[in-house]
């Protein structure tokens, strides 16, 4: 049975990479991904754009007034009622495109640590619109203090 991971995504008028992003998150290898998206007060045009995703399996959309990024994610965290069914919770920025094994790599690191609470931040690669590497960040893991 595949492990279940909950991915939280707060959006605000982010059409440019949205389709590729959603597909990259939902196609994570060897996992059952549940994606919750909270729109943080976007334009009517973007809300209409989001409506086509309402029928996606394992994707839940909610809409709200603009709270700002931190409060939007906090609102989503507080509203998780079925927390026990997930192996992990992940956060996505609205312009992220995930490699197919991103979550499995993170879970392997989390699983290898026996001390709670533990947090993991994946690395990232910055590319320009022509897919040229322009920067990045290596993964980090550590204990919450």
Short mmCIF file of N, CA and C in Angstrom, two decimals:
data_model
loop_
_atom_site.label_atom_id
_atom_site.label_comp_id
_atom_site.label_asym_id
_atom_site.label_seq_id
_atom_site.Cartn_x
_atom_site.Cartn_y
_atom_site.Cartn_z
N UNK A 1 0.84 -1.19 0.00
CA UNK A 1 0.00 0.00 0.00
C UNK A 1 0.88 1.25 0.00
N UNK A 2 0.57 2.18 -0.85
CA UNK A 2 1.35 3.40 -0.96
C UNK A 2 1.12 4.31 0.25
N UNK A 3 2.19 4.98 0.65
CA UNK A 3 2.09 5.96 1.73
C UNK A 3 1.36 7.20 1.20
N UNK A 4 0.60 7.83 2.10
CA UNK A 4 -0.15 9.02 1.74
C UNK A 4 0.59 10.25 2.25
N UNK A 5 0.70 11.25 1.38
CA UNK A 5 1.34 12.51 1.72
C UNK A 5 0.37 13.63 1.37
N UNK A 6 0.23 14.57 2.29
CA UNK A 6 -0.59 15.74 2.07
C UNK A 6 0.30 16.90 1.65
N UNK A 7 -0.03 17.52 0.52
CA UNK A 7 0.70 18.68 0.02
C UNK A 7 -0.22 19.88 0.10
N UNK A 8 0.28 20.94 0.75
CA UNK A 8 -0.47 22.18 0.88
C UNK A 8 0.11 23.22 -0.08
N UNK A 9 -0.78 23.92 -0.77
CA UNK A 9 -0.38 24.94 -1.73
C UNK A 9 -1.30 26.14 -1.60
N UNK A 10 -0.72 27.30 -1.32
CA UNK A 10 -1.48 28.55 -1.30
C UNK A 10 -1.21 29.27 -2.61
N UNK A 11 -2.27 29.69 -3.29
CA UNK A 11 -2.11 30.36 -4.57
C UNK A 11 -2.59 31.80 -4.52
N UNK A 12 -2.01 32.59 -5.40
CA UNK A 12 -2.47 33.97 -5.61
C UNK A 12 -2.10 34.38 -7.03
N UNK A 13 -3.10 34.32 -7.92
CA UNK A 13 -2.93 34.74 -9.32
C UNK A 13 -1.70 34.11 -9.98
N UNK A 14 -1.50 32.82 -9.80
CA UNK A 14 -0.29 32.16 -10.29
C UNK A 14 -0.49 31.26 -11.48
N UNK A 15 -0.97 31.79 -12.58
CA UNK A 15 -1.29 30.96 -13.75
C UNK A 15 -0.07 30.41 -14.47
N UNK A 16 1.02 31.16 -14.54
CA UNK A 16 2.12 30.86 -15.47
C UNK A 16 2.63 29.42 -15.43
N UNK A 17 2.92 28.86 -14.25
CA UNK A 17 3.48 27.51 -14.15
C UNK A 17 2.50 26.51 -13.53
N UNK A 18 1.26 26.92 -13.37
CA UNK A 18 0.33 26.15 -12.56
C UNK A 18 0.09 24.73 -13.06
N UNK A 19 -0.22 24.57 -14.33
CA UNK A 19 -0.52 23.23 -14.86
C UNK A 19 0.66 22.28 -14.68
N UNK A 20 1.85 22.71 -15.06
CA UNK A 20 3.04 21.88 -14.91
C UNK A 20 3.30 21.56 -13.44
N UNK A 21 3.08 22.54 -12.58
CA UNK A 21 3.29 22.33 -11.15
C UNK A 21 2.34 21.28 -10.59
N UNK A 22 1.07 21.41 -10.87
CA UNK A 22 0.08 20.46 -10.35
C UNK A 22 0.39 19.05 -10.82
N UNK A 23 0.72 18.90 -12.09
CA UNK A 23 1.05 17.57 -12.61
C UNK A 23 2.29 17.01 -11.93
N UNK A 24 3.30 17.84 -11.69
CA UNK A 24 4.53 17.34 -11.07
C UNK A 24 4.29 16.92 -9.62
N UNK A 25 3.41 17.58 -8.94
CA UNK A 25 3.09 17.20 -7.55
C UNK A 25 2.28 15.92 -7.52
N UNK A 26 1.25 15.84 -8.32
CA UNK A 26 0.36 14.67 -8.30
C UNK A 26 1.02 13.41 -8.85
N UNK A 27 2.11 13.54 -9.61
CA UNK A 27 2.79 12.38 -10.20
C UNK A 27 4.02 11.94 -9.41
N UNK A 28 4.04 12.18 -8.13
CA UNK A 28 5.17 11.74 -7.32
C UNK A 28 5.24 10.22 -7.31
N UNK A 29 6.45 9.68 -7.43
CA UNK A 29 6.66 8.24 -7.52
C UNK A 29 6.34 7.54 -6.21
N UNK A 30 5.65 6.41 -6.31
CA UNK A 30 5.42 5.47 -5.21
C UNK A 30 4.66 6.06 -4.03
N UNK A 31 3.89 7.10 -4.23
CA UNK A 31 3.13 7.72 -3.15
C UNK A 31 1.71 8.02 -3.61
N UNK A 32 0.82 8.10 -2.66
CA UNK A 32 -0.53 8.60 -2.91
C UNK A 32 -0.55 10.04 -2.41
N UNK A 33 -0.63 10.97 -3.35
CA UNK A 33 -0.57 12.39 -3.02
C UNK A 33 -1.98 12.95 -2.89
N UNK A 34 -2.19 13.69 -1.82
CA UNK A 34 -3.43 14.45 -1.62
C UNK A 34 -3.01 15.92 -1.62
N UNK A 35 -3.59 16.68 -2.51
CA UNK A 35 -3.21 18.08 -2.68
C UNK A 35 -4.36 18.97 -2.25
N UNK A 36 -4.06 19.87 -1.32
CA UNK A 36 -5.05 20.86 -0.89
C UNK A 36 -4.54 22.24 -1.30
N UNK A 37 -5.37 22.91 -2.06
CA UNK A 37 -5.02 24.24 -2.56
C UNK A 37 -5.99 25.24 -1.93
N UNK A 38 -5.41 26.28 -1.36
CA UNK A 38 -6.23 27.39 -0.86
C UNK A 38 -5.87 28.63 -1.66
N UNK A 39 -6.87 29.16 -2.37
CA UNK A 39 -6.61 30.40 -3.08
C UNK A 39 -6.74 31.55 -2.10
N UNK A 40 -5.75 32.43 -2.13
CA UNK A 40 -5.63 33.52 -1.16
C UNK A 40 -6.10 34.85 -1.75
N UNK A 41 -7.35 34.86 -2.23
CA UNK A 41 -7.95 36.10 -2.69
C UNK A 41 -7.55 36.55 -4.08
N UNK A 42 -7.39 35.61 -5.00
CA UNK A 42 -6.99 35.94 -6.37
C UNK A 42 -8.10 36.65 -7.14
N UNK A 43 -7.73 37.09 -8.34
CA UNK A 43 -8.69 37.75 -9.23
C UNK A 43 -9.74 36.74 -9.70
N UNK A 44 -10.86 37.26 -10.17
CA UNK A 44 -11.92 36.41 -10.69
C UNK A 44 -11.41 35.57 -11.87
N UNK A 45 -10.52 36.13 -12.67
CA UNK A 45 -9.94 35.40 -13.80
C UNK A 45 -9.19 34.16 -13.31
N UNK A 46 -8.39 34.28 -12.27
CA UNK A 46 -7.65 33.13 -11.77
C UNK A 46 -8.58 32.12 -11.10
N UNK A 47 -9.60 32.61 -10.41
CA UNK A 47 -10.59 31.69 -9.80
C UNK A 47 -11.25 30.85 -10.89
N UNK A 48 -11.63 31.47 -12.00
CA UNK A 48 -12.22 30.73 -13.11
C UNK A 48 -11.24 29.70 -13.67
N UNK A 49 -9.97 30.06 -13.74
CA UNK A 49 -8.92 29.15 -14.18
C UNK A 49 -8.84 27.94 -13.24
N UNK A 50 -8.91 28.16 -11.93
CA UNK A 50 -8.81 27.07 -10.95
C UNK A 50 -9.98 26.09 -11.03
N UNK A 51 -11.14 26.55 -11.45
CA UNK A 51 -12.33 25.70 -11.45
C UNK A 51 -12.15 24.42 -12.24
N UNK A 52 -11.28 24.42 -13.26
CA UNK A 52 -11.08 23.20 -14.05
C UNK A 52 -10.39 22.10 -13.26
N UNK A 53 -9.81 22.43 -12.12
CA UNK A 53 -9.11 21.45 -11.31
C UNK A 53 -10.00 20.84 -10.22
N UNK A 54 -11.22 21.33 -10.08
CA UNK A 54 -12.10 20.83 -9.02
C UNK A 54 -12.44 19.36 -9.17
N UNK A 55 -12.37 18.82 -10.37
CA UNK A 55 -12.70 17.41 -10.58
C UNK A 55 -11.51 16.47 -10.43
N UNK A 56 -10.31 17.00 -10.21
CA UNK A 56 -9.13 16.15 -10.05
C UNK A 56 -9.27 15.29 -8.80
N UNK A 57 -8.92 14.02 -8.96
CA UNK A 57 -8.94 13.11 -7.81
C UNK A 57 -7.83 13.51 -6.83
N UNK A 58 -8.11 13.42 -5.54
CA UNK A 58 -7.16 13.73 -4.47
C UNK A 58 -6.73 15.20 -4.45
N UNK A 59 -7.52 16.08 -5.04
CA UNK A 59 -7.23 17.51 -5.02
C UNK A 59 -8.45 18.23 -4.46
N UNK A 60 -8.20 19.07 -3.47
CA UNK A 60 -9.29 19.82 -2.85
C UNK A 60 -8.96 21.30 -2.93
N UNK A 61 -9.89 22.08 -3.48
CA UNK A 61 -9.73 23.52 -3.61
C UNK A 61 -10.60 24.24 -2.60
N UNK A 62 -10.04 25.26 -1.98
CA UNK A 62 -10.83 26.18 -1.16
C UNK A 62 -10.44 27.60 -1.55
N UNK A 63 -11.34 28.50 -1.28
CA UNK A 63 -11.14 29.89 -1.65
C UNK A 63 -11.36 30.75 -0.42
N UNK A 64 -10.55 31.80 -0.29
CA UNK A 64 -10.71 32.67 0.86
C UNK A 64 -10.22 34.08 0.57
N UNK A 65 -10.42 34.93 1.56
CA UNK A 65 -9.93 36.30 1.42
C UNK A 65 -8.41 36.29 1.55
N UNK A 66 -7.78 37.35 1.08
CA UNK A 66 -6.34 37.46 1.11
C UNK A 66 -5.84 37.60 2.54
N UNK A 67 -5.09 36.59 2.99
CA UNK A 67 -4.50 36.59 4.33
C UNK A 67 -3.00 36.83 4.29
N UNK A 68 -2.40 36.68 3.12
CA UNK A 68 -0.95 36.68 3.00
C UNK A 68 -0.47 35.25 3.09
N UNK A 69 0.72 34.99 2.60
CA UNK A 69 1.23 33.63 2.45
C UNK A 69 1.30 32.85 3.76
N UNK A 70 1.89 33.44 4.80
CA UNK A 70 2.07 32.72 6.06
C UNK A 70 0.73 32.37 6.69
N UNK A 71 -0.17 33.32 6.76
CA UNK A 71 -1.48 33.06 7.38
C UNK A 71 -2.32 32.11 6.54
N UNK A 72 -2.14 32.14 5.23
CA UNK A 72 -2.87 31.22 4.37
C UNK A 72 -2.46 29.77 4.66
N UNK A 73 -1.14 29.53 4.77
CA UNK A 73 -0.68 28.18 5.11
C UNK A 73 -1.09 27.81 6.53
N UNK A 74 -1.02 28.73 7.46
CA UNK A 74 -1.43 28.46 8.84
C UNK A 74 -2.91 28.08 8.88
N UNK A 75 -3.72 28.78 8.14
CA UNK A 75 -5.15 28.46 8.05
C UNK A 75 -5.35 27.03 7.56
N UNK A 76 -4.60 26.65 6.51
CA UNK A 76 -4.72 25.28 5.99
C UNK A 76 -4.28 24.25 7.02
N UNK A 77 -3.16 24.51 7.70
CA UNK A 77 -2.68 23.57 8.71
C UNK A 77 -3.72 23.36 9.81
N UNK A 78 -4.31 24.43 10.28
CA UNK A 78 -5.30 24.33 11.36
C UNK A 78 -6.56 23.60 10.93
N UNK A 79 -6.84 23.56 9.64
CA UNK A 79 -8.08 22.94 9.18
C UNK A 79 -7.93 21.46 8.79
N UNK A 80 -6.76 20.87 8.98
CA UNK A 80 -6.56 19.45 8.66
C UNK A 80 -7.25 18.61 9.73
N UNK A 81 -8.26 17.87 9.32
CA UNK A 81 -9.01 17.04 10.27
C UNK A 81 -8.56 15.58 10.25
N UNK A 82 -7.95 15.15 9.17
CA UNK A 82 -7.59 13.74 9.00
C UNK A 82 -6.07 13.55 9.02
N UNK A 83 -5.41 14.26 9.89
CA UNK A 83 -3.94 14.29 9.96
C UNK A 83 -3.32 12.90 10.11
N UNK A 84 -3.94 12.03 10.87
CA UNK A 84 -3.38 10.70 11.14
C UNK A 84 -3.24 9.82 9.90
N UNK A 85 -3.91 10.15 8.84
CA UNK A 85 -3.84 9.28 7.65
C UNK A 85 -2.62 9.56 6.78
N UNK A 86 -1.83 10.60 7.10
CA UNK A 86 -0.70 10.98 6.27
C UNK A 86 0.63 10.63 6.90
N UNK A 87 1.57 10.21 6.07
CA UNK A 87 2.94 9.96 6.51
C UNK A 87 3.70 11.26 6.70
N UNK A 88 3.31 12.29 5.94
CA UNK A 88 4.00 13.58 6.02
C UNK A 88 3.11 14.66 5.44
N UNK A 89 3.44 15.90 5.78
CA UNK A 89 2.82 17.07 5.18
C UNK A 89 3.92 17.85 4.48
N UNK A 90 3.66 18.27 3.26
CA UNK A 90 4.63 19.04 2.48
C UNK A 90 4.00 20.37 2.08
N UNK A 91 4.85 21.35 1.88
CA UNK A 91 4.41 22.66 1.44
C UNK A 91 4.99 22.93 0.05
N UNK A 92 4.18 23.50 -0.83
CA UNK A 92 4.65 23.85 -2.18
C UNK A 92 4.46 25.34 -2.39
N UNK A 93 5.47 25.98 -2.97
CA UNK A 93 5.32 27.35 -3.43
C UNK A 93 4.57 27.31 -4.76
N UNK A 94 3.92 28.39 -5.10
CA UNK A 94 3.06 28.33 -6.29
C UNK A 94 3.82 28.30 -7.62
N UNK A 95 5.13 28.42 -7.59
CA UNK A 95 5.89 28.32 -8.84
C UNK A 95 6.82 27.11 -8.86
N UNK A 96 6.60 26.14 -7.95
CA UNK A 96 7.43 24.94 -7.88
C UNK A 96 7.08 23.95 -8.98
N UNK A 97 8.10 23.34 -9.56
CA UNK A 97 7.95 22.17 -10.43
C UNK A 97 8.78 21.09 -9.75
N UNK A 98 8.15 19.99 -9.36
CA UNK A 98 8.81 18.96 -8.56
C UNK A 98 9.36 17.84 -9.43
N UNK A 99 10.56 17.37 -9.09
CA UNK A 99 11.07 16.16 -9.72
C UNK A 99 10.21 14.99 -9.23
N UNK A 100 10.16 13.92 -10.00
CA UNK A 100 9.26 12.80 -9.71
C UNK A 100 9.57 12.09 -8.40
N UNK A 101 10.80 12.18 -7.90
CA UNK A 101 11.16 11.48 -6.67
C UNK A 101 11.38 12.44 -5.49
N UNK A 102 10.97 13.67 -5.61
CA UNK A 102 11.19 14.68 -4.57
C UNK A 102 10.65 14.23 -3.20
N UNK A 103 9.42 13.78 -3.15
CA UNK A 103 8.82 13.41 -1.87
C UNK A 103 9.44 12.13 -1.30
N UNK A 104 9.75 11.15 -2.15
CA UNK A 104 10.35 9.92 -1.65
C UNK A 104 11.72 10.19 -1.05
N UNK A 105 12.50 11.08 -1.66
CA UNK A 105 13.81 11.44 -1.09
C UNK A 105 13.63 12.08 0.28
N UNK A 106 12.69 12.98 0.40
CA UNK A 106 12.42 13.61 1.68
C UNK A 106 11.95 12.63 2.73
N UNK A 107 11.07 11.71 2.36
CA UNK A 107 10.58 10.71 3.31
C UNK A 107 11.69 9.79 3.77
N UNK A 108 12.62 9.44 2.88
CA UNK A 108 13.75 8.60 3.29
C UNK A 108 14.58 9.30 4.37
N UNK A 109 14.81 10.58 4.20
CA UNK A 109 15.56 11.34 5.21
C UNK A 109 14.78 11.42 6.51
N UNK A 110 13.51 11.72 6.43
CA UNK A 110 12.69 11.79 7.65
C UNK A 110 12.63 10.43 8.35
N UNK A 111 12.48 9.37 7.58
CA UNK A 111 12.41 8.02 8.16
C UNK A 111 13.71 7.59 8.84
N UNK A 112 14.83 8.10 8.38
CA UNK A 112 16.12 7.68 8.93
C UNK A 112 16.43 8.35 10.27
N UNK A 113 15.65 9.31 10.68
CA UNK A 113 15.88 10.01 11.95
C UNK A 113 14.89 9.54 12.99
N UNK A 114 15.41 9.24 14.16
CA UNK A 114 14.60 8.65 15.22
C UNK A 114 14.19 9.65 16.29
N UNK A 115 14.53 10.91 16.10
CA UNK A 115 14.23 11.93 17.10
C UNK A 115 13.10 12.81 16.59
N UNK A 116 12.11 13.04 17.44
CA UNK A 116 10.99 13.94 17.10
C UNK A 116 11.11 15.20 17.91
N UNK A 117 10.64 16.31 17.45
CA UNK A 117 10.20 16.55 16.08
C UNK A 117 11.38 16.82 15.16
N UNK A 118 11.21 16.45 13.93
CA UNK A 118 12.26 16.59 12.93
C UNK A 118 11.67 17.27 11.70
N UNK A 119 12.44 18.11 11.06
CA UNK A 119 11.95 18.84 9.90
C UNK A 119 12.95 18.70 8.75
N UNK A 120 12.44 18.71 7.54
CA UNK A 120 13.27 18.56 6.35
C UNK A 120 12.88 19.62 5.33
N UNK A 121 13.86 20.24 4.73
CA UNK A 121 13.63 21.19 3.64
C UNK A 121 14.38 20.68 2.43
N UNK A 122 13.65 20.42 1.37
CA UNK A 122 14.29 19.90 0.17
C UNK A 122 15.16 20.97 -0.48
N UNK A 123 16.05 20.52 -1.32
CA UNK A 123 16.83 21.45 -2.11
C UNK A 123 16.00 21.98 -3.26
N UNK A 124 16.56 22.92 -3.96
CA UNK A 124 15.88 23.40 -5.16
C UNK A 124 16.91 23.82 -6.20
N UNK A 125 16.46 23.85 -7.42
CA UNK A 125 17.28 24.28 -8.54
C UNK A 125 16.55 25.44 -9.21
N UNK A 126 17.25 26.54 -9.38
CA UNK A 126 16.66 27.69 -10.07
C UNK A 126 17.06 27.65 -11.53
N UNK A 127 16.06 27.78 -12.39
CA UNK A 127 16.33 27.84 -13.82
C UNK A 127 15.64 29.07 -14.41
N UNK A 128 16.18 29.55 -15.50
CA UNK A 128 15.54 30.68 -16.18
C UNK A 128 14.49 30.14 -17.15
N UNK A 129 13.73 31.01 -17.83
CA UNK A 129 12.69 30.53 -18.75
C UNK A 129 13.21 29.65 -19.89
N UNK A 130 14.51 29.63 -20.10
CA UNK A 130 15.11 28.80 -21.15
C UNK A 130 15.73 27.52 -20.57
N UNK A 131 15.37 27.18 -19.33
CA UNK A 131 15.84 25.99 -18.62
C UNK A 131 17.34 25.99 -18.35
N UNK A 132 17.94 27.15 -18.28
CA UNK A 132 19.36 27.25 -17.94
C UNK A 132 19.50 27.41 -16.42
N UNK A 133 20.40 26.60 -15.84
CA UNK A 133 20.64 26.65 -14.40
C UNK A 133 21.18 28.02 -13.99
N UNK A 134 20.53 28.63 -12.99
CA UNK A 134 20.99 29.94 -12.51
C UNK A 134 21.25 29.96 -11.00
N UNK A 135 21.02 28.85 -10.30
CA UNK A 135 21.28 28.82 -8.87
C UNK A 135 20.64 27.60 -8.23
N UNK A 136 20.73 27.54 -6.89
CA UNK A 136 20.13 26.43 -6.20
C UNK A 136 20.44 26.43 -4.72
N UNK A 137 19.98 25.37 -4.05
CA UNK A 137 20.08 25.23 -2.61
C UNK A 137 20.09 23.73 -2.30
N UNK A 138 20.97 23.30 -1.44
CA UNK A 138 21.04 21.87 -1.09
C UNK A 138 20.04 21.56 0.02
N UNK A 139 19.55 20.32 0.09
CA UNK A 139 18.60 19.93 1.12
C UNK A 139 19.16 20.16 2.53
N UNK A 140 18.27 20.44 3.47
CA UNK A 140 18.63 20.62 4.88
C UNK A 140 17.69 19.78 5.73
N UNK A 141 18.23 19.26 6.82
CA UNK A 141 17.41 18.50 7.76
C UNK A 141 17.90 18.83 9.16
N UNK A 142 16.99 18.79 10.11
CA UNK A 142 17.40 19.11 11.48
C UNK A 142 16.28 18.93 12.47
N UNK A 143 16.60 19.21 13.71
CA UNK A 143 15.66 19.05 14.80
C UNK A 143 15.01 20.39 15.12
N UNK A 144 13.76 20.35 15.49
CA UNK A 144 13.09 21.56 15.94
C UNK A 144 13.49 21.83 17.37
N UNK A 145 13.83 23.05 17.67
CA UNK A 145 14.25 23.41 19.03
C UNK A 145 13.24 24.29 19.69
#
